[in-house]
Amino acid sequence: MKNKIATPSATKKILREHNLNLKKSLGQNFLIDSNIIDIITAAAEIKGDEFIIEIGPGIGSLTQAVLEKLKSGNMLAVEKDAAMVEVLEDIFADQEKLALLNQDALKIKWEETAAKYNPENRKMKLIANLPYYVTTPIIMGVLESELELEQMVFMVQKEVGERICAGPETKKFGSLSVAVQYHMQPEIVHQVPASVFIPQPDVDSVIVSLTPYEKNIYQEEVINRKFFFQVVKSIFQQRRKTLRNSLSKSAVINLDRDLVTQALEDEGIGLKKRGEKLSISEMISISNRIYEMKENK
């Protein structure tokens, strides 16, 4: 297809010709502004020889733009809606660089899928215009997999993007901020108004880029990953409480108050400090200290 899909007229024509009824339950909103598409592909810094994974391609607005940039590389588009897959098969019938997978992104075993569709072991990047209702589990599912991604670029609800990128001592800093930043470095690339979608969502969006750390000190320093995230969850479940109270009265982990007090004193963290004011490195230090004290009791 030579004409750009990401225009109001082309999108409406495709929806009409394929008799598509948009499923609100799947969060289907289609981009109709090619400028936004260009910003996403520019943020992904596509060289042309990569393996690109796209989640939720819909009718292929972003897919089309990525394929135009791929020279020797290839692409996998993962789409849950079988009706959309039929549309994509029709529009991109002559595109040998594109593979389509009709599957729920929440249920994919990413390592196995990448091995199947990227046998040459090309550098991998992931792009997506994520449905708002499954944004967090999809992102975390990818990050917690063993995929070695060179970059992730996705569009999400503005509030979620701001939470992902938030730092300590801000209202939006929370468990999601820590969980994502534990794996990769996030950055908001662009603000996206609701008006660039058909149908228009109720909220604005942002484009977020995630890049790997040159050296991930977080993952290197954490002694026990499961325990660390239990500590993080405890901190933010009761974010207005002092760190000592949120950890010693947590429903997530059963911690002795005296042990918590001693650990905080050992780490030089004030007993009245709130957990939301800690940096990720400080959270790791207190988590490691408590874990070691528990293990040595």
PDB file of C-alpha atoms in Angstrom:
ATOM      1  CA  MET A   1       0.000   0.000   0.000  1.00  0.00           C
ATOM      2  CA  LYS A   2       1.625   3.232  -1.162  1.00  0.00           C
ATOM      3  CA  ASN A   3      -0.716   5.745   0.483  1.00  0.00           C
ATOM      4  CA  LYS A   4      -0.179   6.509   4.138  1.00  0.00           C
ATOM      5  CA  ILE A   5      -2.586   4.677   6.421  1.00  0.00           C
ATOM      6  CA  ALA A   6      -2.205   7.262   9.189  1.00  0.00           C
ATOM      7  CA  THR A   7      -4.650   9.796   7.764  1.00  0.00           C
ATOM      8  CA  PRO A   8      -8.334  10.297   8.601  1.00  0.00           C
ATOM      9  CA  SER A   9      -9.501   9.441   5.071  1.00  0.00           C
ATOM     10  CA  ALA A  10      -7.333   6.313   4.635  1.00  0.00           C
ATOM     11  CA  THR A  11      -8.206   4.982   8.087  1.00  0.00           C
ATOM     12  CA  LYS A  12     -11.938   5.482   7.576  1.00  0.00           C
ATOM     13  CA  LYS A  13     -11.711   3.875   4.124  1.00  0.00           C
ATOM     14  CA  ILE A  14      -9.995   0.755   5.536  1.00  0.00           C
ATOM     15  CA  LEU A  15     -12.496   0.463   8.375  1.00  0.00           C
ATOM     16  CA  ARG A  16     -15.379   0.825   5.919  1.00  0.00           C
ATOM     17  CA  GLU A  17     -14.034  -1.557   3.272  1.00  0.00           C
ATOM     18  CA  HIS A  18     -13.313  -4.264   5.812  1.00  0.00           C
ATOM     19  CA  ASN A  19     -16.548  -3.666   7.697  1.00  0.00           C
ATOM     20  CA  LEU A  20     -14.659  -3.332  10.947  1.00  0.00           C
ATOM     21  CA  ASN A  21     -16.440  -2.681  14.206  1.00  0.00           C
ATOM     22  CA  LEU A  22     -13.995  -1.296  16.736  1.00  0.00           C
ATOM     23  CA  LYS A  23     -13.841  -3.202  19.984  1.00  0.00           C
ATOM     24  CA  LYS A  24     -13.798  -0.856  22.959  1.00  0.00           C
ATOM     25  CA  SER A  25     -12.826  -3.837  25.137  1.00  0.00           C
ATOM     26  CA  LEU A  26      -9.525  -4.052  23.235  1.00  0.00           C
ATOM     27  CA  GLY A  27      -8.814  -0.328  23.482  1.00  0.00           C
ATOM     28  CA  GLN A  28      -8.772   0.124  19.712  1.00  0.00           C
ATOM     29  CA  ASN A  29      -7.852   3.707  18.788  1.00  0.00           C
ATOM     30  CA  PHE A  30      -6.114   4.305  15.456  1.00  0.00           C
ATOM     31  CA  LEU A  31      -3.518   6.987  14.766  1.00  0.00           C
ATOM     32  CA  ILE A  32      -4.484   9.378  11.974  1.00  0.00           C
ATOM     33  CA  ASP A  33      -1.515  11.737  12.159  1.00  0.00           C
ATOM     34  CA  SER A  34       1.574  10.682  10.214  1.00  0.00           C
ATOM     35  CA  ASN A  35       3.673  13.250  12.116  1.00  0.00           C
ATOM     36  CA  ILE A  36       3.192  11.235  15.313  1.00  0.00           C
ATOM     37  CA  ILE A  37       4.143   8.072  13.437  1.00  0.00           C
ATOM     38  CA  ASP A  38       7.333   9.793  12.285  1.00  0.00           C
ATOM     39  CA  ILE A  39       8.167  10.802  15.868  1.00  0.00           C
ATOM     40  CA  ILE A  40       7.776   7.196  17.058  1.00  0.00           C
ATOM     41  CA  THR A  41       9.982   5.753  14.309  1.00  0.00           C
ATOM     42  CA  ALA A  42      12.570   8.503  14.822  1.00  0.00           C
ATOM     43  CA  ALA A  43      12.666   7.745  18.549  1.00  0.00           C
ATOM     44  CA  ALA A  44      13.254   4.062  17.742  1.00  0.00           C
ATOM     45  CA  GLU A  45      16.291   5.066  15.656  1.00  0.00           C
ATOM     46  CA  ILE A  46      15.653   2.326  13.114  1.00  0.00           C
ATOM     47  CA  LYS A  47      18.808   1.631  11.142  1.00  0.00           C
ATOM     48  CA  GLY A  48      17.185  -0.839   8.751  1.00  0.00           C
ATOM     49  CA  ASP A  49      18.837  -4.106   9.720  1.00  0.00           C
ATOM     50  CA  GLU A  50      17.051  -4.790  13.022  1.00  0.00           C
ATOM     51  CA  PHE A  51      14.362  -7.210  14.136  1.00  0.00           C
ATOM     52  CA  ILE A  52      11.398  -5.047  15.119  1.00  0.00           C
ATOM     53  CA  ILE A  53       8.556  -6.320  17.301  1.00  0.00           C
ATOM     54  CA  GLU A  54       5.308  -4.371  17.181  1.00  0.00           C
ATOM     55  CA  ILE A  55       2.546  -4.999  19.697  1.00  0.00           C
ATOM     56  CA  GLY A  56      -1.004  -4.070  18.713  1.00  0.00           C
ATOM     57  CA  PRO A  57      -0.561  -2.949  15.083  1.00  0.00           C
ATOM     58  CA  GLY A  58      -4.297  -2.511  14.465  1.00  0.00           C
ATOM     59  CA  ILE A  59      -4.704  -1.654  10.770  1.00  0.00           C
ATOM     60  CA  GLY A  60      -0.979  -1.069  10.297  1.00  0.00           C
ATOM     61  CA  SER A  61      -0.366   2.694  10.530  1.00  0.00           C
ATOM     62  CA  LEU A  62       2.891   2.281  12.429  1.00  0.00           C
ATOM     63  CA  THR A  63       3.669  -1.045  10.758  1.00  0.00           C
ATOM     64  CA  GLN A  64       3.707   0.651   7.363  1.00  0.00           C
ATOM     65  CA  ALA A  65       6.165   3.321   8.486  1.00  0.00           C
ATOM     66  CA  VAL A  66       8.530   0.800  10.070  1.00  0.00           C
ATOM     67  CA  LEU A  67       8.529  -1.448   6.995  1.00  0.00           C
ATOM     68  CA  GLU A  68       9.533   1.532   4.858  1.00  0.00           C
ATOM     69  CA  LYS A  69      12.654   1.938   7.010  1.00  0.00           C
ATOM     70  CA  LEU A  70      13.618  -1.743   7.090  1.00  0.00           C
ATOM     71  CA  LYS A  71      16.128  -2.756   4.435  1.00  0.00           C
ATOM     72  CA  SER A  72      17.726  -6.036   5.416  1.00  0.00           C
ATOM     73  CA  GLY A  73      15.839  -6.383   8.702  1.00  0.00           C
ATOM     74  CA  ASN A  74      12.490  -7.967   9.470  1.00  0.00           C
ATOM     75  CA  MET A  75       9.438  -7.372  11.631  1.00  0.00           C
ATOM     76  CA  LEU A  76       6.932  -9.257  13.774  1.00  0.00           C
ATOM     77  CA  ALA A  77       3.529  -7.699  14.461  1.00  0.00           C
ATOM     78  CA  VAL A  78       1.584  -9.221  17.358  1.00  0.00           C
ATOM     79  CA  GLU A  79      -2.169  -8.613  17.160  1.00  0.00           C
ATOM     80  CA  LYS A  80      -4.821 -10.089  19.446  1.00  0.00           C
ATOM     81  CA  ASP A  81      -7.843  -9.317  17.240  1.00  0.00           C
ATOM     82  CA  ALA A  82      -8.245 -11.878  14.435  1.00  0.00           C
ATOM     83  CA  ALA A  83     -10.268  -9.404  12.362  1.00  0.00           C
ATOM     84  CA  MET A  84      -7.364  -6.964  12.421  1.00  0.00           C
ATOM     85  CA  VAL A  85      -4.948  -9.709  11.406  1.00  0.00           C
ATOM     86  CA  GLU A  86      -7.062 -10.335   8.297  1.00  0.00           C
ATOM     87  CA  VAL A  87      -6.850  -6.638   7.428  1.00  0.00           C
ATOM     88  CA  LEU A  88      -3.080  -6.646   7.927  1.00  0.00           C
ATOM     89  CA  GLU A  89      -2.727  -9.755   5.765  1.00  0.00           C
ATOM     90  CA  ASP A  90      -4.616  -7.979   3.001  1.00  0.00           C
ATOM     91  CA  ILE A  91      -2.788  -4.642   3.237  1.00  0.00           C
ATOM     92  CA  PHE A  92       0.700  -6.121   3.567  1.00  0.00           C
ATOM     93  CA  ALA A  93       0.274  -9.221   1.395  1.00  0.00           C
ATOM     94  CA  ASP A  94       3.427  -8.441  -0.580  1.00  0.00           C
ATOM     95  CA  GLN A  95       5.630  -7.690   2.422  1.00  0.00           C
ATOM     96  CA  GLU A  96       8.011 -10.595   2.970  1.00  0.00           C
ATOM     97  CA  LYS A  97       9.779  -8.736   5.773  1.00  0.00           C
ATOM     98  CA  LEU A  98       6.613  -8.831   7.919  1.00  0.00           C
ATOM     99  CA  ALA A  99       5.375 -11.771   9.990  1.00  0.00           C
ATOM    100  CA  LEU A 100       1.970 -11.593  11.682  1.00  0.00           C
ATOM    101  CA  LEU A 101       1.140 -13.355  14.924  1.00  0.00           C
ATOM    102  CA  ASN A 102      -2.487 -13.546  16.059  1.00  0.00           C
ATOM    103  CA  GLN A 103      -1.900 -13.816  19.786  1.00  0.00           C
ATOM    104  CA  ASP A 104      -2.447 -12.031  23.087  1.00  0.00           C
ATOM    105  CA  ALA A 105       0.777 -10.187  23.985  1.00  0.00           C
ATOM    106  CA  LEU A 106       0.128 -10.968  27.646  1.00  0.00           C
ATOM    107  CA  LYS A 107       0.441 -14.701  26.974  1.00  0.00           C
ATOM    108  CA  ILE A 108       3.495 -14.729  24.741  1.00  0.00           C
ATOM    109  CA  LYS A 109       6.719 -16.431  25.763  1.00  0.00           C
ATOM    110  CA  TRP A 110       8.926 -13.699  24.404  1.00  0.00           C
ATOM    111  CA  GLU A 111      12.217 -15.602  24.369  1.00  0.00           C
ATOM    112  CA  GLU A 112      10.760 -18.485  22.357  1.00  0.00           C
ATOM    113  CA  THR A 113       8.937 -16.135  20.011  1.00  0.00           C
ATOM    114  CA  ALA A 114      12.047 -14.064  19.328  1.00  0.00           C
ATOM    115  CA  ALA A 115      14.088 -17.197  18.671  1.00  0.00           C
ATOM    116  CA  LYS A 116      11.512 -18.367  16.125  1.00  0.00           C
ATOM    117  CA  TYR A 117      11.054 -15.102  14.238  1.00  0.00           C
ATOM    118  CA  ASN A 118      14.580 -13.751  14.646  1.00  0.00           C
ATOM    119  CA  PRO A 119      16.799 -16.759  13.888  1.00  0.00           C
ATOM    120  CA  GLU A 120      19.584 -14.478  12.634  1.00  0.00           C
ATOM    121  CA  ASN A 121      19.723 -12.963  16.138  1.00  0.00           C
ATOM    122  CA  ARG A 122      19.489  -9.422  14.833  1.00  0.00           C
ATOM    123  CA  LYS A 123      19.444  -6.515  17.267  1.00  0.00           C
ATOM    124  CA  MET A 124      15.920  -6.236  18.649  1.00  0.00           C
ATOM    125  CA  LYS A 125      13.696  -3.232  19.192  1.00  0.00           C
ATOM    126  CA  LEU A 126      10.088  -3.084  20.303  1.00  0.00           C
ATOM    127  CA  ILE A 127       7.483  -0.490  19.350  1.00  0.00           C
ATOM    128  CA  ALA A 128       3.834  -0.252  20.306  1.00  0.00           C
ATOM    129  CA  ASN A 129       0.756   1.896  20.559  1.00  0.00           C
ATOM    130  CA  LEU A 130      -0.417   0.080  23.668  1.00  0.00           C
ATOM    131  CA  PRO A 131      -4.070  -0.352  24.651  1.00  0.00           C
ATOM    132  CA  TYR A 132      -4.449   1.604  27.882  1.00  0.00           C
ATOM    133  CA  TYR A 133      -6.134  -1.187  29.812  1.00  0.00           C
ATOM    134  CA  VAL A 134      -3.166  -3.577  29.506  1.00  0.00           C
ATOM    135  CA  THR A 135      -0.259  -1.137  29.309  1.00  0.00           C
ATOM    136  CA  THR A 136       1.485  -2.035  32.552  1.00  0.00           C
ATOM    137  CA  PRO A 137       1.301  -5.854  32.340  1.00  0.00           C
ATOM    138  CA  ILE A 138       2.509  -5.841  28.731  1.00  0.00           C
ATOM    139  CA  ILE A 139       5.472  -3.571  29.485  1.00  0.00           C
ATOM    140  CA  MET A 140       6.441  -5.530  32.587  1.00  0.00           C
ATOM    141  CA  GLY A 141       5.985  -8.849  30.793  1.00  0.00           C
ATOM    142  CA  VAL A 142       8.505  -7.779  28.165  1.00  0.00           C
ATOM    143  CA  LEU A 143      10.942  -6.242  30.671  1.00  0.00           C
ATOM    144  CA  GLU A 144      10.879  -9.312  32.917  1.00  0.00           C
ATOM    145  CA  SER A 145      11.515 -11.635  29.993  1.00  0.00           C
ATOM    146  CA  GLU A 146      14.996 -12.509  28.778  1.00  0.00           C
ATOM    147  CA  LEU A 147      14.705 -10.409  25.617  1.00  0.00           C
ATOM    148  CA  GLU A 148      17.834  -8.366  24.984  1.00  0.00           C
ATOM    149  CA  LEU A 149      16.199  -5.265  23.598  1.00  0.00           C
ATOM    150  CA  GLU A 150      18.218  -2.408  22.199  1.00  0.00           C
ATOM    151  CA  GLN A 151      15.253  -0.094  22.681  1.00  0.00           C
ATOM    152  CA  MET A 152      11.545   0.089  23.458  1.00  0.00           C
ATOM    153  CA  VAL A 153       9.347   2.918  22.172  1.00  0.00           C
ATOM    154  CA  PHE A 154       5.672   2.944  22.986  1.00  0.00           C
ATOM    155  CA  MET A 155       2.682   5.225  23.276  1.00  0.00           C
ATOM    156  CA  VAL A 156       0.744   5.105  26.530  1.00  0.00           C
ATOM    157  CA  GLN A 157      -1.766   7.112  28.487  1.00  0.00           C
ATOM    158  CA  LYS A 158      -0.118  10.352  29.624  1.00  0.00           C
ATOM    159  CA  GLU A 159      -0.560   9.626  33.326  1.00  0.00           C
ATOM    160  CA  VAL A 160       1.026   6.177  32.998  1.00  0.00           C
ATOM    161  CA  GLY A 161       3.958   7.556  31.014  1.00  0.00           C
ATOM    162  CA  GLU A 162       4.553  10.206  33.659  1.00  0.00           C
ATOM    163  CA  ARG A 163       4.483   7.552  36.395  1.00  0.00           C
ATOM    164  CA  ILE A 164       6.979   5.409  34.484  1.00  0.00           C
ATOM    165  CA  CYS A 165       9.423   8.314  34.206  1.00  0.00           C
ATOM    166  CA  ALA A 166       8.852   9.867  37.658  1.00  0.00           C
ATOM    167  CA  GLY A 167      11.697  10.293  40.133  1.00  0.00           C
ATOM    168  CA  PRO A 168      11.852  10.308  43.955  1.00  0.00           C
ATOM    169  CA  GLU A 169      10.070  12.991  45.951  1.00  0.00           C
ATOM    170  CA  THR A 170       7.393  13.455  43.288  1.00  0.00           C
ATOM    171  CA  LYS A 171       3.732  12.506  43.606  1.00  0.00           C
ATOM    172  CA  LYS A 172       3.856  10.190  40.599  1.00  0.00           C
ATOM    173  CA  PHE A 173       6.902   8.224  41.776  1.00  0.00           C
ATOM    174  CA  GLY A 174       5.730   4.745  42.738  1.00  0.00           C
ATOM    175  CA  SER A 175       6.059   1.003  42.267  1.00  0.00           C
ATOM    176  CA  LEU A 176       5.695   1.270  38.476  1.00  0.00           C
ATOM    177  CA  SER A 177       8.479   3.890  38.307  1.00  0.00           C
ATOM    178  CA  VAL A 178      10.827   1.616  40.245  1.00  0.00           C
ATOM    179  CA  ALA A 179       9.829  -1.542  38.352  1.00  0.00           C
ATOM    180  CA  VAL A 180      10.504  -0.013  34.929  1.00  0.00           C
ATOM    181  CA  GLN A 181      13.608   1.957  35.927  1.00  0.00           C
ATOM    182  CA  TYR A 182      15.072  -1.174  37.520  1.00  0.00           C
ATOM    183  CA  HIS A 183      15.307  -2.590  33.991  1.00  0.00           C
ATOM    184  CA  MET A 184      15.769   0.362  31.615  1.00  0.00           C
ATOM    185  CA  GLN A 185      16.086   4.143  31.485  1.00  0.00           C
ATOM    186  CA  PRO A 186      12.781   5.840  30.501  1.00  0.00           C
ATOM    187  CA  GLU A 187      12.205   9.179  28.821  1.00  0.00           C
ATOM    188  CA  ILE A 188       9.088  10.963  27.595  1.00  0.00           C
ATOM    189  CA  VAL A 189       9.774  11.810  23.967  1.00  0.00           C
ATOM    190  CA  HIS A 190       6.580  13.600  22.946  1.00  0.00           C
ATOM    191  CA  GLN A 191       3.136  14.621  24.180  1.00  0.00           C
ATOM    192  CA  VAL A 192       0.262  13.316  22.036  1.00  0.00           C
ATOM    193  CA  PRO A 193      -3.231  14.869  22.045  1.00  0.00           C
ATOM    194  CA  ALA A 194      -6.350  12.705  21.919  1.00  0.00           C
ATOM    195  CA  SER A 195      -7.344  14.410  18.649  1.00  0.00           C
ATOM    196  CA  VAL A 196      -4.863  12.334  16.584  1.00  0.00           C
ATOM    197  CA  PHE A 197      -6.873   9.130  17.095  1.00  0.00           C
ATOM    198  CA  ILE A 198     -10.008   7.576  15.649  1.00  0.00           C
ATOM    199  CA  PRO A 199     -12.023   7.230  17.816  1.00  0.00           C
ATOM    200  CA  GLN A 200     -10.686   9.833  20.233  1.00  0.00           C
ATOM    201  CA  PRO A 201      -9.773   8.448  23.666  1.00  0.00           C
ATOM    202  CA  ASP A 202     -10.784  10.351  26.796  1.00  0.00           C
ATOM    203  CA  VAL A 203      -7.192  11.185  27.714  1.00  0.00           C
ATOM    204  CA  ASP A 204      -3.998  12.433  26.114  1.00  0.00           C
ATOM    205  CA  SER A 205      -1.000  10.181  25.520  1.00  0.00           C
ATOM    206  CA  VAL A 206       2.783  10.329  25.567  1.00  0.00           C
ATOM    207  CA  ILE A 207       5.493   8.556  23.607  1.00  0.00           C
ATOM    208  CA  VAL A 208       7.987   6.906  25.963  1.00  0.00           C
ATOM    209  CA  SER A 209      11.417   5.590  25.029  1.00  0.00           C
ATOM    210  CA  LEU A 210      13.225   2.983  27.123  1.00  0.00           C
ATOM    211  CA  THR A 211      16.939   2.388  26.599  1.00  0.00           C
ATOM    212  CA  PRO A 212      19.240  -0.067  28.383  1.00  0.00           C
ATOM    213  CA  TYR A 213      21.700   1.255  30.957  1.00  0.00           C
ATOM    214  CA  GLU A 214      25.341   1.087  29.917  1.00  0.00           C
ATOM    215  CA  LYS A 215      25.798  -0.666  33.244  1.00  0.00           C
ATOM    216  CA  ASN A 216      22.739  -1.688  35.231  1.00  0.00           C
ATOM    217  CA  ILE A 217      23.872  -1.090  38.813  1.00  0.00           C
ATOM    218  CA  TYR A 218      20.393  -1.803  40.119  1.00  0.00           C
ATOM    219  CA  GLN A 219      20.305  -5.393  38.932  1.00  0.00           C
ATOM    220  CA  GLU A 220      23.933  -5.906  39.963  1.00  0.00           C
ATOM    221  CA  GLU A 221      23.361  -4.672  43.508  1.00  0.00           C
ATOM    222  CA  VAL A 222      20.065  -6.365  44.416  1.00  0.00           C
ATOM    223  CA  ILE A 223      20.731  -9.498  46.468  1.00  0.00           C
ATOM    224  CA  ASN A 224      17.240 -10.974  46.217  1.00  0.00           C
ATOM    225  CA  ARG A 225      15.022  -9.569  43.467  1.00  0.00           C
ATOM    226  CA  LYS A 226      11.740 -10.972  44.818  1.00  0.00           C
ATOM    227  CA  PHE A 227      12.374  -9.579  48.293  1.00  0.00           C
ATOM    228  CA  PHE A 228      13.400  -6.200  46.867  1.00  0.00           C
ATOM    229  CA  PHE A 229      10.106  -5.777  45.039  1.00  0.00           C
ATOM    230  CA  GLN A 230       8.197  -6.867  48.142  1.00  0.00           C
ATOM    231  CA  VAL A 231       9.933  -4.026  49.971  1.00  0.00           C
ATOM    232  CA  VAL A 232       9.088  -1.609  47.144  1.00  0.00           C
ATOM    233  CA  LYS A 233       5.439  -2.681  47.168  1.00  0.00           C
ATOM    234  CA  SER A 234       5.268  -2.251  50.927  1.00  0.00           C
ATOM    235  CA  ILE A 235       6.747   1.242  50.719  1.00  0.00           C
ATOM    236  CA  PHE A 236       4.220   2.492  48.191  1.00  0.00           C
ATOM    237  CA  GLN A 237       1.162   0.703  49.540  1.00  0.00           C
ATOM    238  CA  GLN A 238       1.415   2.992  52.542  1.00  0.00           C
ATOM    239  CA  ARG A 239       3.340   5.869  51.019  1.00  0.00           C
ATOM    240  CA  ARG A 240       2.221   8.484  53.557  1.00  0.00           C
ATOM    241  CA  LYS A 241       3.621   6.489  56.473  1.00  0.00           C
ATOM    242  CA  THR A 242       7.190   6.609  57.676  1.00  0.00           C
ATOM    243  CA  LEU A 243       9.486   4.007  56.191  1.00  0.00           C
ATOM    244  CA  ARG A 244       9.708   2.188  59.527  1.00  0.00           C
ATOM    245  CA  ASN A 245       5.930   1.927  59.812  1.00  0.00           C
ATOM    246  CA  SER A 246       5.272   1.003  56.189  1.00  0.00           C
ATOM    247  CA  LEU A 247       7.787  -1.848  56.351  1.00  0.00           C
ATOM    248  CA  SER A 248       7.026  -3.164  59.833  1.00  0.00           C
ATOM    249  CA  LYS A 249       3.250  -3.092  59.270  1.00  0.00           C
ATOM    250  CA  SER A 250       3.298  -4.416  55.732  1.00  0.00           C
ATOM    251  CA  ALA A 251       0.783  -7.001  54.547  1.00  0.00           C
ATOM    252  CA  VAL A 252       3.248  -7.990  51.813  1.00  0.00           C
ATOM    253  CA  ILE A 253       6.178  -9.048  54.013  1.00  0.00           C
ATOM    254  CA  ASN A 254       6.230  -9.888  57.691  1.00  0.00           C
ATOM    255  CA  LEU A 255       9.056  -7.815  59.194  1.00  0.00           C
ATOM    256  CA  ASP A 256       9.931  -7.312  62.832  1.00  0.00           C
ATOM    257  CA  ARG A 257       9.819  -3.625  63.825  1.00  0.00           C
ATOM    258  CA  ASP A 258      13.089  -3.809  65.730  1.00  0.00           C
ATOM    259  CA  LEU A 259      14.806  -5.413  62.744  1.00  0.00           C
ATOM    260  CA  VAL A 260      13.525  -2.654  60.455  1.00  0.00           C
ATOM    261  CA  THR A 261      14.648   0.003  62.935  1.00  0.00           C
ATOM    262  CA  GLN A 262      18.135  -1.485  63.156  1.00  0.00           C
ATOM    263  CA  ALA A 263      18.427  -1.792  59.389  1.00  0.00           C
ATOM    264  CA  LEU A 264      17.440   1.834  58.854  1.00  0.00           C
ATOM    265  CA  GLU A 265      19.925   2.997  61.467  1.00  0.00           C
ATOM    266  CA  ASP A 266      22.667   0.862  59.908  1.00  0.00           C
ATOM    267  CA  GLU A 267      21.966   2.471  56.518  1.00  0.00           C
ATOM    268  CA  GLY A 268      21.864   5.975  57.985  1.00  0.00           C
ATOM    269  CA  ILE A 269      18.243   6.504  56.963  1.00  0.00           C
ATOM    270  CA  GLY A 270      16.117   8.571  59.333  1.00  0.00           C
ATOM    271  CA  LEU A 271      13.348   6.647  61.082  1.00  0.00           C
ATOM    272  CA  LYS A 272      10.791   9.294  60.166  1.00  0.00           C
ATOM    273  CA  LYS A 273      11.685   9.415  56.481  1.00  0.00           C
ATOM    274  CA  ARG A 274       8.973   8.329  54.055  1.00  0.00           C
ATOM    275  CA  GLY A 275       9.811   5.611  51.570  1.00  0.00           C
ATOM    276  CA  GLU A 276       8.641   7.672  48.599  1.00  0.00           C
ATOM    277  CA  LYS A 277      11.568  10.035  49.214  1.00  0.00           C
ATOM    278  CA  LEU A 278      14.144   7.280  48.763  1.00  0.00           C
ATOM    279  CA  SER A 279      16.081   6.836  45.549  1.00  0.00           C
ATOM    280  CA  ILE A 280      16.039   3.389  43.927  1.00  0.00           C
ATOM    281  CA  SER A 281      19.620   2.834  45.129  1.00  0.00           C
ATOM    282  CA  GLU A 282      18.571   3.628  48.700  1.00  0.00           C
ATOM    283  CA  MET A 283      15.652   1.202  48.405  1.00  0.00           C
ATOM    284  CA  ILE A 284      18.076  -1.462  47.238  1.00  0.00           C
ATOM    285  CA  SER A 285      20.442  -0.773  50.145  1.00  0.00           C
ATOM    286  CA  ILE A 286      17.708  -1.039  52.779  1.00  0.00           C
ATOM    287  CA  SER A 287      16.236  -4.113  51.082  1.00  0.00           C
ATOM    288  CA  ASN A 288      19.632  -5.822  51.019  1.00  0.00           C
ATOM    289  CA  ARG A 289      20.308  -4.934  54.657  1.00  0.00           C
ATOM    290  CA  ILE A 290      16.962  -6.286  55.865  1.00  0.00           C
ATOM    291  CA  TYR A 291      17.314  -9.415  53.750  1.00  0.00           C
ATOM    292  CA  GLU A 292      20.775 -10.186  55.133  1.00  0.00           C
ATOM    293  CA  MET A 293      19.615  -9.564  58.713  1.00  0.00           C
ATOM    294  CA  LYS A 294      16.655 -11.923  58.219  1.00  0.00           C
ATOM    295  CA  GLU A 295      18.882 -14.595  56.705  1.00  0.00           C
ATOM    296  CA  ASN A 296      21.422 -14.355  59.532  1.00  0.00           C
ATOM    297  CA  LYS A 297      18.924 -14.486  62.399  1.00  0.00           C
TER     298      LYS A 297
END
